[in-house]
PDB file of C-alpha atoms in Angstrom:
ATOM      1  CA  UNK A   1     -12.586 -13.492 -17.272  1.00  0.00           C
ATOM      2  CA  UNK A   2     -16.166 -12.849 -15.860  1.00  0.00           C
ATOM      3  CA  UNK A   3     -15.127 -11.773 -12.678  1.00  0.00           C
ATOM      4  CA  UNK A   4     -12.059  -9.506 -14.458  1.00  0.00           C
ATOM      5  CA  UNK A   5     -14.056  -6.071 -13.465  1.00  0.00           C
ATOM      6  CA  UNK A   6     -11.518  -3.136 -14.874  1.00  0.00           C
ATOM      7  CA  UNK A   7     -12.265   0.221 -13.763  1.00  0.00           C
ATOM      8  CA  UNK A   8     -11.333   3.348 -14.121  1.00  0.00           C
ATOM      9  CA  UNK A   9      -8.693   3.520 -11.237  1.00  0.00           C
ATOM     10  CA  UNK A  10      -6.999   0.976 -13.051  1.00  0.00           C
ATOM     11  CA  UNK A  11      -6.702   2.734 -16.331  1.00  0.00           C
ATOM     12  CA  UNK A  12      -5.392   5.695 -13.861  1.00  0.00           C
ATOM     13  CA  UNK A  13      -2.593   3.134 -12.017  1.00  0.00           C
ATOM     14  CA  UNK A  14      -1.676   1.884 -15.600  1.00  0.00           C
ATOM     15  CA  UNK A  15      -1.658   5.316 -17.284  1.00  0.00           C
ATOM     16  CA  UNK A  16       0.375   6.520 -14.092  1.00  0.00           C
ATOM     17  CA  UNK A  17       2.843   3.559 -13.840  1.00  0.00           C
ATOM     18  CA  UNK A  18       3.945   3.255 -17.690  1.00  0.00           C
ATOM     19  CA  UNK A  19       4.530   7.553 -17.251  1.00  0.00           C
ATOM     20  CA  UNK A  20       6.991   6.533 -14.487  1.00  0.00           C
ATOM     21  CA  UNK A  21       8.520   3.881 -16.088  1.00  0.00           C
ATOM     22  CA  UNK A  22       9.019   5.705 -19.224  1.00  0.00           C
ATOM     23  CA  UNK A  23      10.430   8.761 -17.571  1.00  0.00           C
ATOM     24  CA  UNK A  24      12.835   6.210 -15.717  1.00  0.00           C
ATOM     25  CA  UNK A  25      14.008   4.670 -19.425  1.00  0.00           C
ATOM     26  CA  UNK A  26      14.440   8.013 -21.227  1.00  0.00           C
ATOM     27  CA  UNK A  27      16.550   9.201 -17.848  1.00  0.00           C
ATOM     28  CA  UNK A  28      18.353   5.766 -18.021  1.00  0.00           C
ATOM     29  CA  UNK A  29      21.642   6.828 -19.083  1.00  0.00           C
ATOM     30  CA  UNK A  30      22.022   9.639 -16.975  1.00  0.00           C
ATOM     31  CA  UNK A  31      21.377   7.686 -13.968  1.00  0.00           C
ATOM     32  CA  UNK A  32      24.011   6.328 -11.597  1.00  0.00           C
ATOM     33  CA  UNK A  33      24.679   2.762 -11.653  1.00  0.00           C
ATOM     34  CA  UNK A  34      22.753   2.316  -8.262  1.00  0.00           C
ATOM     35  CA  UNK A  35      19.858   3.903  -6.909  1.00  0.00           C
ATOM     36  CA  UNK A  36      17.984   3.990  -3.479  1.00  0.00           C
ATOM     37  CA  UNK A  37      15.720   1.220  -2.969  1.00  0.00           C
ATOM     38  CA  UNK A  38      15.141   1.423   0.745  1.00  0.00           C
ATOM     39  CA  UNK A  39      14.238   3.909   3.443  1.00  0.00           C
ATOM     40  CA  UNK A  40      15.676   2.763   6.851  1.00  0.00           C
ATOM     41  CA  UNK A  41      14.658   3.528  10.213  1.00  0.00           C
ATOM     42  CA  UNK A  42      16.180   7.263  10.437  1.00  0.00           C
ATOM     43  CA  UNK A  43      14.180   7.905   7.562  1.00  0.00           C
ATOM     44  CA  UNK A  44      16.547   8.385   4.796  1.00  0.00           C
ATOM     45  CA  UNK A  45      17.799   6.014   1.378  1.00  0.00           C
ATOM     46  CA  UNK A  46      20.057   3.617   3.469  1.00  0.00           C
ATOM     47  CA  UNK A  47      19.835   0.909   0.478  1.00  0.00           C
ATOM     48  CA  UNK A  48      20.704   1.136  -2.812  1.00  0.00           C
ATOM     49  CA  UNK A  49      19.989  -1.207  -5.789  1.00  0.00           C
ATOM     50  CA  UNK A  50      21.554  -1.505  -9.576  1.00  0.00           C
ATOM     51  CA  UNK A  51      19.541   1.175 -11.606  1.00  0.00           C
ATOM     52  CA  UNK A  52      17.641  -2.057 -13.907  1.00  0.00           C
ATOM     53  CA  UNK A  53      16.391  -3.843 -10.637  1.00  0.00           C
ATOM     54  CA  UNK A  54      14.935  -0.640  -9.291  1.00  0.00           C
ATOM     55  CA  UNK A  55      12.975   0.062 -11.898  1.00  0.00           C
ATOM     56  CA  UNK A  56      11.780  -3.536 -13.360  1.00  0.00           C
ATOM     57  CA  UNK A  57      10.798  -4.234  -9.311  1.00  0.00           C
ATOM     58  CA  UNK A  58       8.486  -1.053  -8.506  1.00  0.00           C
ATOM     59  CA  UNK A  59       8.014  -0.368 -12.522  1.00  0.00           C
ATOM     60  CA  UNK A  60       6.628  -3.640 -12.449  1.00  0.00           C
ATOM     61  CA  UNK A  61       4.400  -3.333  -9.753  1.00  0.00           C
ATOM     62  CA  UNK A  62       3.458  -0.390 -10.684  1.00  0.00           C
ATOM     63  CA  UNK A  63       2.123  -1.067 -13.989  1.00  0.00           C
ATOM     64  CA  UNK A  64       1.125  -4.587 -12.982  1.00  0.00           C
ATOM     65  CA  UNK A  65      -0.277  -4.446 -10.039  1.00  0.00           C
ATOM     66  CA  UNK A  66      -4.268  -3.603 -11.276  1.00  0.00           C
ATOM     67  CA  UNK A  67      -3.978  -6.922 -13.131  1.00  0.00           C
ATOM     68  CA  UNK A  68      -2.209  -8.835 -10.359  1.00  0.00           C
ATOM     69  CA  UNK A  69      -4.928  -8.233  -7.809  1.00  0.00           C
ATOM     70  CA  UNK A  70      -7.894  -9.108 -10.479  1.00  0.00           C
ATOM     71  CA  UNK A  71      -6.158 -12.600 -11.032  1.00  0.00           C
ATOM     72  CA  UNK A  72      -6.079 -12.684  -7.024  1.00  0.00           C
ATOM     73  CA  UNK A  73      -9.985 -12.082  -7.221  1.00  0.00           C
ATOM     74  CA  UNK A  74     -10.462 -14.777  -9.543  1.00  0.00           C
ATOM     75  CA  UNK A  75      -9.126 -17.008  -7.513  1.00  0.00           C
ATOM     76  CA  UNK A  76     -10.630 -16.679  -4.246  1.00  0.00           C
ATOM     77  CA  UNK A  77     -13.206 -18.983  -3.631  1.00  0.00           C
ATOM     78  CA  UNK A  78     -15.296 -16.494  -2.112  1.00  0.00           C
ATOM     79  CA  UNK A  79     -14.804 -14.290  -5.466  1.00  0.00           C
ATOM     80  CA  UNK A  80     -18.778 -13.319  -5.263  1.00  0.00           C
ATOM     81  CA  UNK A  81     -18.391 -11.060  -2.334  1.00  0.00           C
ATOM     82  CA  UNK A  82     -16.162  -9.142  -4.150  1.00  0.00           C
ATOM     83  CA  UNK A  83     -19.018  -7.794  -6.041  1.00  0.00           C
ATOM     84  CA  UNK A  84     -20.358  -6.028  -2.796  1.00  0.00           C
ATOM     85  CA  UNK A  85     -17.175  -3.708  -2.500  1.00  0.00           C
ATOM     86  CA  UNK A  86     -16.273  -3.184  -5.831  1.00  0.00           C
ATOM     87  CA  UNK A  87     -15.377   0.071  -5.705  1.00  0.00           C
ATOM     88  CA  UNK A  88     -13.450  -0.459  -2.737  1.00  0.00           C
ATOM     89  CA  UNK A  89     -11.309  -2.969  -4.371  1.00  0.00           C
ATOM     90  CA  UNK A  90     -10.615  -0.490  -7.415  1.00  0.00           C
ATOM     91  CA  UNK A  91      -9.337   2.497  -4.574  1.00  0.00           C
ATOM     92  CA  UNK A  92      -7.228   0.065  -2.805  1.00  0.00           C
ATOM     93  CA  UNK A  93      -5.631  -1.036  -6.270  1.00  0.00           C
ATOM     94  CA  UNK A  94      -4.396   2.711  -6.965  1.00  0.00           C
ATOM     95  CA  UNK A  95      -3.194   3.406  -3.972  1.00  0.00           C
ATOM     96  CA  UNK A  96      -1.005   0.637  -3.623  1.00  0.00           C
ATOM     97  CA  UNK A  97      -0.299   0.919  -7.213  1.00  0.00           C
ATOM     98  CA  UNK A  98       0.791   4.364  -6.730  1.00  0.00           C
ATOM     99  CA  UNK A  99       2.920   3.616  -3.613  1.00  0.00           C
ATOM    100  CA  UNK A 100       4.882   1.523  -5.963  1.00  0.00           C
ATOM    101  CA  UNK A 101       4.771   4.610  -8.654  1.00  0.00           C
ATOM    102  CA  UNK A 102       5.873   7.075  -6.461  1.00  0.00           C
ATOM    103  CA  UNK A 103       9.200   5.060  -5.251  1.00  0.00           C
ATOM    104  CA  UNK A 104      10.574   4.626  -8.346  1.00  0.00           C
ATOM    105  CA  UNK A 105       9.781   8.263  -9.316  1.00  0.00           C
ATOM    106  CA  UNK A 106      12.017   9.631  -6.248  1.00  0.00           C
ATOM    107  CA  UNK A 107      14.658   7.360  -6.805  1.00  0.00           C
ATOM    108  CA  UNK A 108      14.634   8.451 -10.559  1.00  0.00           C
ATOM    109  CA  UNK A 109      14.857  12.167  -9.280  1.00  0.00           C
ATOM    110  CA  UNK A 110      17.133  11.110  -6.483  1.00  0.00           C
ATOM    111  CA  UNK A 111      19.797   9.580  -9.211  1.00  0.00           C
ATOM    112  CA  UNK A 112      19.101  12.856 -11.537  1.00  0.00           C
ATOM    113  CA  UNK A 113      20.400  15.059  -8.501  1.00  0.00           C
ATOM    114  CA  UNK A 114      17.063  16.486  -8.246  1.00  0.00           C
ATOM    115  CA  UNK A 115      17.004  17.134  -4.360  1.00  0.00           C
ATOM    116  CA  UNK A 116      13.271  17.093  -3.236  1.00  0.00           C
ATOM    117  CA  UNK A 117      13.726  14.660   0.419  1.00  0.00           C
ATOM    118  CA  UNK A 118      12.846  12.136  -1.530  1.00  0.00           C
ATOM    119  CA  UNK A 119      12.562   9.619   1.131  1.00  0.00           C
ATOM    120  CA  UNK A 120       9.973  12.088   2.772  1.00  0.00           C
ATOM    121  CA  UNK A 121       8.352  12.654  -0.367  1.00  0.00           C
ATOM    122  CA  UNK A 122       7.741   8.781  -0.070  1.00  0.00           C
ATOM    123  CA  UNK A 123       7.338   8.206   3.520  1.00  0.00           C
ATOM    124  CA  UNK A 124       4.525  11.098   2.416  1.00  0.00           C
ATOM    125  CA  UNK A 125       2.787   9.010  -0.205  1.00  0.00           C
ATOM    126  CA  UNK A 126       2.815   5.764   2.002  1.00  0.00           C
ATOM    127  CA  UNK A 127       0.731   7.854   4.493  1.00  0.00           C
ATOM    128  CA  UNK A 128      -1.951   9.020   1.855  1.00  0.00           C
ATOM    129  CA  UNK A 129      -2.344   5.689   0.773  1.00  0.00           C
ATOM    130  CA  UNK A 130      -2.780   4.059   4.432  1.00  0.00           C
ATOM    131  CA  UNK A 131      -5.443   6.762   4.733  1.00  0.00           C
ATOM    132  CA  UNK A 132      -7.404   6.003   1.215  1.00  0.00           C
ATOM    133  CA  UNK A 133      -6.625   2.482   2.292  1.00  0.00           C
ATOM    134  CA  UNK A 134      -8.164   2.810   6.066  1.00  0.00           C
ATOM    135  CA  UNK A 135     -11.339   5.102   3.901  1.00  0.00           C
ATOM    136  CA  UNK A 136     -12.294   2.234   2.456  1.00  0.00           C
ATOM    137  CA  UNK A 137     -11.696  -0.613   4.501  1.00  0.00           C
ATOM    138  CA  UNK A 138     -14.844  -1.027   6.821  1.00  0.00           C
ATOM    139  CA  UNK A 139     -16.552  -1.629   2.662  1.00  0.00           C
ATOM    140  CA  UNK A 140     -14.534  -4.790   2.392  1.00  0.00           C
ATOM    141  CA  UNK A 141     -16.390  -7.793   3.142  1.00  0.00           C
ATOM    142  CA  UNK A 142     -14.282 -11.165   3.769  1.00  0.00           C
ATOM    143  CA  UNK A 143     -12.492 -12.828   1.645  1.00  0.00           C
ATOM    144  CA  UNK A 144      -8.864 -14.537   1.047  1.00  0.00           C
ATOM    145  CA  UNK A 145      -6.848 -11.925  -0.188  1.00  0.00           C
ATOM    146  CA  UNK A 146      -7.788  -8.471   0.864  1.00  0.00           C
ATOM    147  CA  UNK A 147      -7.796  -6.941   4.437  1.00  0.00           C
ATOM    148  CA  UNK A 148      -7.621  -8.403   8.115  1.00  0.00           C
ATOM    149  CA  UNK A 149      -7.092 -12.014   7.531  1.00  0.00           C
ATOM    150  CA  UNK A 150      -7.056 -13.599  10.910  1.00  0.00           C
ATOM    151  CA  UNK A 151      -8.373 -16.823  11.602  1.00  0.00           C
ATOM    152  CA  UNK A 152     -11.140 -15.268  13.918  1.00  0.00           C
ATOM    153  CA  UNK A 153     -12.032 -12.761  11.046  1.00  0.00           C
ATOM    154  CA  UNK A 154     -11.906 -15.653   8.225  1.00  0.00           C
ATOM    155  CA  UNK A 155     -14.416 -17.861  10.376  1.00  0.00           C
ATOM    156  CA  UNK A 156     -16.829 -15.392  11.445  1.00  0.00           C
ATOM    157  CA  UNK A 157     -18.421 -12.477   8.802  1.00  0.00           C
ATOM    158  CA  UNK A 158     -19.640 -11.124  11.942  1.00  0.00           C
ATOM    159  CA  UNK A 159     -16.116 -10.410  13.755  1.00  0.00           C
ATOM    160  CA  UNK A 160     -14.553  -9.702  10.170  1.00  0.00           C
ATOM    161  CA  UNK A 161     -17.688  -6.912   9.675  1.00  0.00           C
ATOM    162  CA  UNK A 162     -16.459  -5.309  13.166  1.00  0.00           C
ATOM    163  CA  UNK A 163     -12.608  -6.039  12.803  1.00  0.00           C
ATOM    164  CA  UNK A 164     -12.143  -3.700   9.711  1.00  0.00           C
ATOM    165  CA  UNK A 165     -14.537  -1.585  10.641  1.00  0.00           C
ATOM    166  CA  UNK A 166     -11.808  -0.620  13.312  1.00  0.00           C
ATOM    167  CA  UNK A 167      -8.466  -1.307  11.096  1.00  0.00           C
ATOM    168  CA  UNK A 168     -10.328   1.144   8.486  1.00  0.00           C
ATOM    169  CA  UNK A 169     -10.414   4.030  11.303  1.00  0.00           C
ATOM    170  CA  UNK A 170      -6.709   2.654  12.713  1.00  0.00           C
ATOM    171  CA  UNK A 171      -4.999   2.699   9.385  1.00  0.00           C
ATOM    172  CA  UNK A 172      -6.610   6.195   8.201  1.00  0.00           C
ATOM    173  CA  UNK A 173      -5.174   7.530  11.642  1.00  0.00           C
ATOM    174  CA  UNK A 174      -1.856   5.647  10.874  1.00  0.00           C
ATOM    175  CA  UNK A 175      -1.638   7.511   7.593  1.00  0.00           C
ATOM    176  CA  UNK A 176      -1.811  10.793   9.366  1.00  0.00           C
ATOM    177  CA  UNK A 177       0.410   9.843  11.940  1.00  0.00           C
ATOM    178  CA  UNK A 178       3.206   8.827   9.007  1.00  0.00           C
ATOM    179  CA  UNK A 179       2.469  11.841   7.154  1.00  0.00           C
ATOM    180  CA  UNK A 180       3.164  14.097   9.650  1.00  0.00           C
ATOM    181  CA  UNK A 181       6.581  11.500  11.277  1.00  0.00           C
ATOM    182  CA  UNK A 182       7.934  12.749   7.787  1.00  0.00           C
ATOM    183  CA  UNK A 183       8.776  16.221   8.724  1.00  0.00           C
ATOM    184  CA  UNK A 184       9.940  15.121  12.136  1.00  0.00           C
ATOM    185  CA  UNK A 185      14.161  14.145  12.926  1.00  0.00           C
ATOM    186  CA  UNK A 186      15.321  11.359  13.123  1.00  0.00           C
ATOM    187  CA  UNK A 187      14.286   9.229  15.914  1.00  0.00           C
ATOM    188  CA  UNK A 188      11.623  10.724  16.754  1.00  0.00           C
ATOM    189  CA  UNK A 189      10.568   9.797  12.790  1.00  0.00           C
ATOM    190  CA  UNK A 190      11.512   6.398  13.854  1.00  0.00           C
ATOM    191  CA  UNK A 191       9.074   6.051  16.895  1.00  0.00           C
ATOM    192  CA  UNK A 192       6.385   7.996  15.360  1.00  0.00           C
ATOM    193  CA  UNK A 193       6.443   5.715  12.184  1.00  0.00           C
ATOM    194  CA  UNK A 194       7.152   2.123  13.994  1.00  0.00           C
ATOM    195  CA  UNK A 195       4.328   2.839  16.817  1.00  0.00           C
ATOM    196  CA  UNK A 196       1.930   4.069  13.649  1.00  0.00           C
ATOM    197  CA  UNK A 197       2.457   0.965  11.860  1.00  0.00           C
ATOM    198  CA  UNK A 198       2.092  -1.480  15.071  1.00  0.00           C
ATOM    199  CA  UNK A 199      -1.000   0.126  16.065  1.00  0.00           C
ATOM    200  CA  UNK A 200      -2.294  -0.474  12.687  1.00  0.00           C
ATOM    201  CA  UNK A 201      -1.553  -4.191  12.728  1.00  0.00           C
ATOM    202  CA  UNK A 202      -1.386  -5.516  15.795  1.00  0.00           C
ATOM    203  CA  UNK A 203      -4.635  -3.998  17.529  1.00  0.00           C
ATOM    204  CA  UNK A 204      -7.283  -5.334  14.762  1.00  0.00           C
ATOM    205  CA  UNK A 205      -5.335  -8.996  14.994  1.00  0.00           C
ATOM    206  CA  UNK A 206      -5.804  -8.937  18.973  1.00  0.00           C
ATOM    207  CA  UNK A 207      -9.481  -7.094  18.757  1.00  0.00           C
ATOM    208  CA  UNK A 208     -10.394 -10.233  16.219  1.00  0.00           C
ATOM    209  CA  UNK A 209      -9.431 -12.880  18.841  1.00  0.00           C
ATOM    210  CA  UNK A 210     -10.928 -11.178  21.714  1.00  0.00           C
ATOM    211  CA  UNK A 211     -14.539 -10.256  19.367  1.00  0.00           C
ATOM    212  CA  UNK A 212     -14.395 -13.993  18.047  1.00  0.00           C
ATOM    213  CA  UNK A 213     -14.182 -15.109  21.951  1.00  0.00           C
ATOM    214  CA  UNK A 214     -16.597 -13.056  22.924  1.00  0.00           C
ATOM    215  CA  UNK A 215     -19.095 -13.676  20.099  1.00  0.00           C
ATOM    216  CA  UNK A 216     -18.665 -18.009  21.284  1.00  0.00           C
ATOM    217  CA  UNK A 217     -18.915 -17.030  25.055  1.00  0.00           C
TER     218      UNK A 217
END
């Protein structure tokens, strides 16, 4: 497909994801029927899965993901701005692709009896990601698919220019903020984590309305 632009972060999430998976299906039989598949508000596995569904789900994803989001491109109708943040587009797609990678790892290594925190080992990798995410975010011009999709941002370049501009620095601090909630107990993790992730979203939603408003007064 012309605008099918494969790069070499997506060899890397592809390369990265099939590793997982395979450890996952040579482990197979030695895992426990069910494993984690959720990490709930204290911070720890508080959902658990059959062993199959676990690793087809975030496997899946994993592996598939790099494709998924070209096919996404393809689609939008504004598919020729995507050319102006290429590279962009190619960091976001391994870091979510490795978000994915990295939760069925732990609860491979969680089902082994390999203890390592895995749900802070994850709650860690969520943060770096949010933080490569928020890096690149003020590069991603507007679209359908990717970012801060408002209806302020969607009907004005101008206010979508300035909106993830600030979700870029918001989500990079957000990743820090998670990084560090996953070395903190219990609530606290919780209020650390939940306030992060509101922050994130919320304020760039409210700052488009109010920048749209303000750009028509």
């Amino acid at each position: 497909m012309e605008n099918f632009k494969w790069k070499w972060q997506d060899t890397l999430a592809v390369a990265v994801g099939l590793l997982t998976v395979g450890f996952a299906l040579v482990n197979y039989h030695r895992l426990p029927a069910q494993l984690p598949a959720h990490i709930g508000a204290s911070g720890e596995f508080d959902e658990f899965w059959k062993k199959s569904s676990v690793i087809l789900l975030f496997g899946g994803l994993g592996v598939l993901l790099p494709v998924l989001m070209q096919i996404t491109r393809s689609l939008d109708p504004k598919k020729e701005r995507y050319t102006k943040f290429e590279n962009a587009h190619a960091m976001i797609r391994l870091a979510v692709s490795l978000i994915f990678d990295s939760v069925l790892a732990v609860s491979v290594l969680y089902g082994l009896g390999i203890s390592l925190q895995g749900s802070r080992v994850a709650i860690i990798v969520l943060g770096a990601a949010l933080l490569v995410i928020g890096n690149y975010m003020p590069q991603v011009k507007d679209n359908y698919f990717l970012g801060v999709k408002t209806p302020w941002t969607l009907a004005s370049p101008e206010v979508w220019r300035r909106t993830h501009r600030l979700a870029g620095a918001l989500w990079a601090v957000a990743g820090i903020v998670i990084i560090i909630s996953a070395f903190l107990p219990g609530k606290w993790f919780t209020y650390t984590m939940i306030s992060a992730l509101l922050i994130a979203v919320v304020i760039p939603c409210i700052y488009s309305w109010a920048d749209y408003r303000r750009l028509k007064a």
